[in-house]
Coordinates of N, CA, C and O in Angstrom, one line a residue:
M1 N -6.8 16.2 -9.8 CA -6.2 15.1 -10.5 C -7.2 14.4 -11.3 O -8.3 14.2 -10.9
K2 N -6.8 14.0 -12.5 CA -7.7 13.3 -13.4 C -8.0 11.9 -13.0 O -7.2 11.3 -12.4
K3 N -9.1 11.4 -13.5 CA -9.5 10.0 -13.2 C -8.5 9.0 -13.7 O -8.1 8.1 -13.0
S4 N -8.0 9.3 -14.9 CA -7.0 8.4 -15.5 C -5.7 8.3 -14.7 O -5.1 7.3 -14.5
E5 N -5.3 9.5 -14.1 CA -4.1 9.5 -13.3 C -4.3 8.6 -12.0 O -3.4 7.9 -11.6
L6 N -5.5 8.8 -11.4 CA -5.8 8.0 -10.2 C -5.9 6.5 -10.6 O -5.4 5.7 -9.8
E7 N -6.4 6.2 -11.7 CA -6.5 4.8 -12.1 C -5.1 4.2 -12.3 O -4.8 3.1 -11.9
N8 N -4.2 5.0 -12.8 CA -2.8 4.6 -13.0 C -2.1 4.4 -11.6 O -1.4 3.4 -11.4
K9 N -2.4 5.2 -10.7 CA -1.9 5.1 -9.3 C -2.5 3.8 -8.7 O -1.7 3.1 -8.0
Y10 N -3.7 3.6 -8.9 CA -4.4 2.4 -8.4 C -3.7 1.1 -8.9 O -3.3 0.2 -8.2
T11 N -3.5 1.1 -10.2 CA -2.8 0.0 -10.9 C -1.4 -0.3 -10.4 O -1.1 -1.4 -10.1
F12 N -0.7 0.8 -10.2 CA 0.7 0.7 -9.7 C 0.7 0.1 -8.3 O 1.4 -0.9 -8.0
L13 N -0.2 0.6 -7.4 CA -0.3 0.1 -6.0 C -0.8 -1.3 -6.0 O -0.3 -2.2 -5.2
N14 N -1.7 -1.7 -6.8 CA -2.3 -3.0 -6.9 C -1.2 -4.0 -7.3 O -1.1 -5.1 -6.8
K15 N -0.4 -3.6 -8.3 CA 0.7 -4.5 -8.7 C 1.8 -4.7 -7.6 O 2.3 -5.8 -7.5
L16 N 2.0 -3.6 -6.9 CA 2.9 -3.8 -5.7 C 2.4 -4.8 -4.7 O 3.1 -5.6 -4.2
L17 N 1.1 -4.7 -4.5 CA 0.5 -5.6 -3.5 C 0.5 -7.1 -4.0 O 0.9 -8.0 -3.3
E18 N 0.3 -7.2 -5.3 CA 0.4 -8.6 -5.9 C 1.8 -9.1 -5.8 O 2.0 -10.3 -5.5
E19 N 2.8 -8.3 -6.1 CA 4.2 -8.7 -5.9 C 4.5 -9.0 -4.5 O 5.2 -10.0 -4.2
F20 N 3.9 -8.2 -3.6 CA 4.1 -8.5 -2.1 C 3.6 -9.9 -1.8 O 4.3 -10.6 -1.1
Y21 N 2.4 -10.2 -2.3 CA 1.9 -11.5 -2.0 C 2.7 -12.7 -2.5 O 2.9 -13.7 -1.8
D22 N 3.3 -12.5 -3.7 CA 4.2 -13.5 -4.3 C 5.4 -13.6 -3.4 O 5.9 -14.8 -3.2
V23 N 6.0 -12.5 -3.0 CA 7.3 -12.6 -2.2 C 6.9 -13.1 -0.8 O 7.7 -13.9 -0.2
Q24 N 5.8 -12.8 -0.3 CA 5.4 -13.3 1.0 C 5.2 -14.8 1.0 O 5.6 -15.5 1.9
Y25 N 4.7 -15.3 -0.1 CA 4.6 -16.8 -0.3 C 6.0 -17.4 -0.3 O 6.2 -18.4 0.4
E26 N 6.9 -16.8 -1.0 CA 8.3 -17.2 -1.0 C 8.9 -17.2 0.4 O 9.6 -18.2 0.8
Y27 N 8.6 -16.2 1.1 CA 9.1 -16.0 2.5 C 8.6 -17.2 3.4 O 9.4 -17.8 4.2
K28 N 7.3 -17.5 3.3 CA 6.8 -18.5 4.1 C 7.4 -19.9 3.8 O 7.4 -20.8 4.7
N29 N 7.8 -20.1 2.6 CA 8.4 -21.4 2.1 C 9.9 -21.4 2.1 O 10.5 -22.4 1.7
A30 N 10.5 -20.3 2.4 CA 12.0 -20.2 2.3 C 12.7 -20.9 3.5 O 12.1 -21.0 4.6
K31 N 13.8 -21.4 3.2 CA 14.7 -22.0 4.3 C 15.2 -20.8 5.1 O 15.4 -19.7 4.7
S32 N 15.6 -21.2 6.3 CA 16.0 -20.1 7.2 C 17.2 -19.3 6.7 O 17.3 -18.1 7.0
N33 N 18.1 -19.9 5.9 CA 19.3 -19.1 5.5 C 18.9 -18.1 4.4 O 19.7 -17.2 4.1
S34 N 17.8 -18.2 3.8 CA 17.4 -17.2 2.7 C 16.3 -16.3 3.1 O 15.9 -15.4 2.4
K35 N 15.7 -16.5 4.4 CA 14.6 -15.7 4.8 C 15.0 -14.2 4.9 O 14.2 -13.4 4.6
K36 N 16.2 -13.9 5.4 CA 16.6 -12.5 5.5 C 16.5 -11.8 4.1 O 16.1 -10.6 4.1
N37 N 17.0 -12.4 3.1 CA 17.0 -11.9 1.8 C 15.6 -11.6 1.3 O 15.2 -10.5 0.8
V38 N 14.7 -12.6 1.5 CA 13.3 -12.4 1.1 C 12.6 -11.4 1.9 O 11.8 -10.6 1.4
E39 N 12.9 -11.3 3.2 CA 12.3 -10.3 4.1 C 12.8 -8.9 3.7 O 12.0 -8.0 3.7
S40 N 14.0 -8.8 3.2 CA 14.4 -7.5 2.7 C 13.6 -7.1 1.4 O 13.3 -5.9 1.3
R41 N 13.3 -8.0 0.6 CA 12.5 -7.7 -0.6 C 11.1 -7.3 -0.2 O 10.5 -6.4 -0.8
L42 N 10.5 -7.9 0.8 CA 9.2 -7.5 1.4 C 9.3 -6.1 1.9 O 8.4 -5.3 1.6
S43 N 10.3 -5.8 2.6 CA 10.4 -4.4 3.2 C 10.6 -3.4 2.1 O 10.0 -2.3 2.2
T44 N 11.3 -3.7 1.0 CA 11.5 -2.8 -0.1 C 10.1 -2.5 -0.8 O 9.8 -1.4 -1.1
L45 N 9.3 -3.5 -0.9 CA 8.0 -3.3 -1.5 C 7.1 -2.5 -0.7 O 6.4 -1.6 -1.2
I46 N 7.1 -2.7 0.6 CA 6.4 -1.9 1.6 C 6.8 -0.4 1.5 O 6.0 0.5 1.5
N47 N 8.1 -0.2 1.5 CA 8.7 1.1 1.5 C 8.3 1.9 0.2 O 8.0 3.1 0.2
R48 N 8.3 1.1 -0.9 CA 7.9 1.7 -2.2 C 6.4 2.2 -2.1 O 6.1 3.3 -2.6
A49 N 5.6 1.4 -1.6 CA 4.2 1.8 -1.5 C 4.0 3.0 -0.6 O 3.3 3.9 -0.9
E50 N 4.7 2.9 0.6 CA 4.6 4.1 1.5 C 5.1 5.4 0.9 O 4.4 6.4 1.0
N51 N 6.2 5.3 0.2 CA 6.8 6.5 -0.4 C 5.9 7.0 -1.5 O 5.7 8.2 -1.7
Y52 N 5.3 6.1 -2.3 CA 4.5 6.5 -3.4 C 3.2 7.2 -2.9 O 2.8 8.2 -3.4
I53 N 2.6 6.7 -1.8 CA 1.4 7.3 -1.3 C 1.8 8.7 -0.6 O 1.1 9.7 -0.8
E54 N 2.8 8.7 0.2 CA 3.1 9.9 1.0 C 3.7 11.0 0.2 O 3.7 12.1 0.6
S55 N 4.2 10.7 -1.0 CA 4.8 11.7 -1.9 C 3.7 12.5 -2.7 O 4.0 13.5 -3.3
D56 N 2.5 12.0 -2.7 CA 1.4 12.6 -3.4 C 0.3 13.0 -2.5 O -0.5 12.2 -2.0
D57 N 0.2 14.3 -2.2 CA -0.8 14.8 -1.2 C -2.2 14.4 -1.6 O -3.0 14.1 -0.7
T58 N -2.6 14.5 -2.8 CA -4.0 14.1 -3.2 C -4.2 12.7 -3.0 O -5.3 12.3 -2.4
L59 N -3.3 11.8 -3.4 CA -3.5 10.4 -3.1 C -3.5 10.1 -1.6 O -4.4 9.4 -1.1
Y60 N -2.6 10.7 -0.9 CA -2.6 10.6 0.6 C -3.9 10.9 1.2 O -4.4 10.2 2.1
N61 N -4.5 12.0 0.8 CA -5.8 12.5 1.4 C -6.9 11.6 1.0 O -7.9 11.5 1.7
I62 N -6.8 10.9 -0.1 CA -7.9 10.0 -0.6 C -7.8 8.7 0.3 O -8.9 8.2 0.7
V63 N -6.7 8.2 0.5 CA -6.6 6.8 1.1 C -6.4 6.9 2.6 O -6.5 5.8 3.3
T64 N -6.3 8.0 3.2 CA -6.2 8.1 4.7 C -7.6 8.5 5.2 O -8.4 9.1 4.5
V65 N -7.8 8.2 6.5 CA -9.1 8.5 7.1 C -8.8 9.5 8.3 O -7.9 9.3 9.1
G66 N -9.7 10.5 8.4 CA -9.6 11.5 9.5 C -9.8 12.9 9.0 O -9.7 13.2 7.8
K67 N -10.2 13.7 10.0 CA -10.4 15.1 9.6 C -9.2 16.0 9.7 O -9.1 17.0 9.0
T68 N -8.3 15.6 10.6 CA -7.1 16.4 10.8 C -5.9 15.6 10.3 O -6.0 14.4 10.0
E69 N -4.8 16.4 10.1 CA -3.6 15.7 9.6 C -3.1 14.7 10.5 O -2.6 13.6 10.1
Y70 N -3.2 14.9 11.8 CA -2.8 13.9 12.8 C -3.7 12.7 12.7 O -3.1 11.6 12.7
E71 N -5.0 12.8 12.6 CA -5.8 11.6 12.4 C -5.5 10.8 11.2 O -5.5 9.6 11.2
R72 N -5.2 11.6 10.1 CA -4.8 10.9 8.8 C -3.5 10.1 9.0 O -3.4 9.0 8.5
M73 N -2.6 10.8 9.7 CA -1.3 10.1 9.9 C -1.4 8.8 10.7 O -0.8 7.8 10.4
I74 N -2.2 8.9 11.8 CA -2.4 7.8 12.6 C -3.1 6.6 11.9 O -2.8 5.5 12.0
S75 N -4.1 7.0 11.0 CA -4.9 6.0 10.2 C -4.0 5.1 9.3 O -4.4 4.0 9.0
I76 N -2.9 5.7 8.9 CA -2.0 4.9 8.0 C -0.7 4.5 8.5 O 0.0 3.7 7.9
E77 N -0.3 5.0 9.7 CA 1.0 4.8 10.3 C 1.4 3.4 10.3 O 2.5 3.0 9.9
E78 N 0.6 2.5 10.9 CA 1.0 1.1 11.1 C 0.8 0.2 9.8 O 1.1 -0.9 9.8
S79 N 0.2 0.8 8.8 CA -0.1 0.0 7.6 C 1.2 -0.4 6.9 O 1.2 -1.5 6.2
F80 N 2.2 0.4 7.0 CA 3.4 0.1 6.3 C 4.5 -0.7 7.1 O 5.6 -0.3 7.2
T81 N 4.0 -1.8 7.7 CA 4.8 -2.7 8.5 C 4.6 -4.1 7.9 O 3.6 -4.4 7.3
L82 N 5.6 -4.9 8.0 CA 5.6 -6.2 7.5 C 4.4 -7.0 8.1 O 3.7 -7.8 7.4
R83 N 4.0 -6.7 9.3 CA 2.9 -7.4 10.0 C 1.5 -7.0 9.5 O 0.6 -7.8 9.4
N84 N 1.4 -5.7 9.1 CA 0.1 -5.2 8.7 C -0.2 -4.9 7.2 O -1.3 -4.7 6.8
F85 N 0.9 -4.9 6.5 CA 0.7 -4.5 5.1 C -0.3 -5.3 4.3 O -1.2 -4.8 3.6
S86 N -0.2 -6.6 4.4 CA -1.1 -7.5 3.6 C -2.6 -7.3 4.1 O -3.5 -7.6 3.3
R87 N -2.8 -6.9 5.3 CA -4.2 -6.6 5.8 C -4.7 -5.2 5.4 O -5.8 -5.1 5.0
D88 N -3.8 -4.2 5.5 CA -4.2 -2.9 5.4 C -4.2 -2.4 3.9 O -5.0 -1.5 3.5
M89 N -3.3 -2.9 3.1 CA -3.2 -2.4 1.7 C -4.4 -2.6 0.9 O -4.9 -1.8 0.2
P90 N -5.1 -3.8 1.0 CA -6.4 -4.0 0.3 C -7.4 -2.9 0.7 O -8.2 -2.5 -0.1
E91 N -7.4 -2.5 2.0 CA -8.4 -1.5 2.4 C -8.0 -0.2 1.8 O -8.9 0.6 1.4
I92 N -6.8 0.2 1.7 CA -6.3 1.4 1.1 C -6.7 1.4 -0.4 O -7.2 2.4 -0.9
L93 N -6.5 0.3 -1.0 CA -6.8 0.2 -2.5 C -8.4 0.3 -2.6 O -8.8 0.9 -3.6
S94 N -9.1 -0.3 -1.7 CA -10.6 -0.2 -1.8 C -11.0 1.3 -1.7 O -11.9 1.7 -2.4
R95 N -10.4 2.0 -0.8 CA -10.8 3.5 -0.6 C -10.5 4.2 -1.9 O -11.3 5.0 -2.4
L96 N -9.3 3.9 -2.5 CA -9.0 4.6 -3.7 C -9.9 4.2 -4.9 O -10.4 5.0 -5.6
K97 N -10.2 2.9 -5.0 CA -11.1 2.4 -6.0 C -12.5 3.1 -5.9 O -13.1 3.5 -6.9
N98 N -13.0 3.1 -4.6 CA -14.3 3.8 -4.4 C -14.3 5.2 -4.8 O -15.3 5.7 -5.4
F99 N -13.2 5.9 -4.5 CA -13.1 7.3 -4.9 C -13.1 7.5 -6.4 O -13.8 8.3 -6.9
I100 N -12.4 6.6 -7.1 CA -12.3 6.7 -8.5 C -13.7 6.4 -9.1 O -14.1 7.1 -10.1
E101 N -14.4 5.4 -8.6 CA -15.7 5.1 -9.2 C -16.7 6.2 -9.0 O -17.6 6.3 -9.7
N102 N -16.5 7.0 -8.0 CA -17.5 8.1 -7.7 C -17.1 9.4 -8.5 O -17.9 10.3 -8.4
L103 N -16.0 9.4 -9.2 CA -15.7 10.5 -10.0 C -16.5 10.5 -11.3 O -16.9 9.4 -11.8
E104 N -16.8 11.7 -11.8 CA -17.6 11.7 -13.0 C -16.7 11.8 -14.2 O -15.6 12.2 -14.2

């Protein structure tokens, strides 16, 4: 995969994370009757990131940690939950960015 393709993937995922932060802020300030709707938007953003990463083997192998497929799956499994996404996604982006920076 070319460096420019990886940079585009990084940009896409970074924009998803930024949008997640915006919607998360909305969620924290939402009234109880609209929280379900906002929570649904958060889940949609998480699912988009998960599907995007898991549909591309090269990207998946870059952002996951482990020597075996099982270790890689475990390393990312809990990242795509409402509870962990805001903590784990910056780490995933960091791994991708470091990989891109080390390409010639």
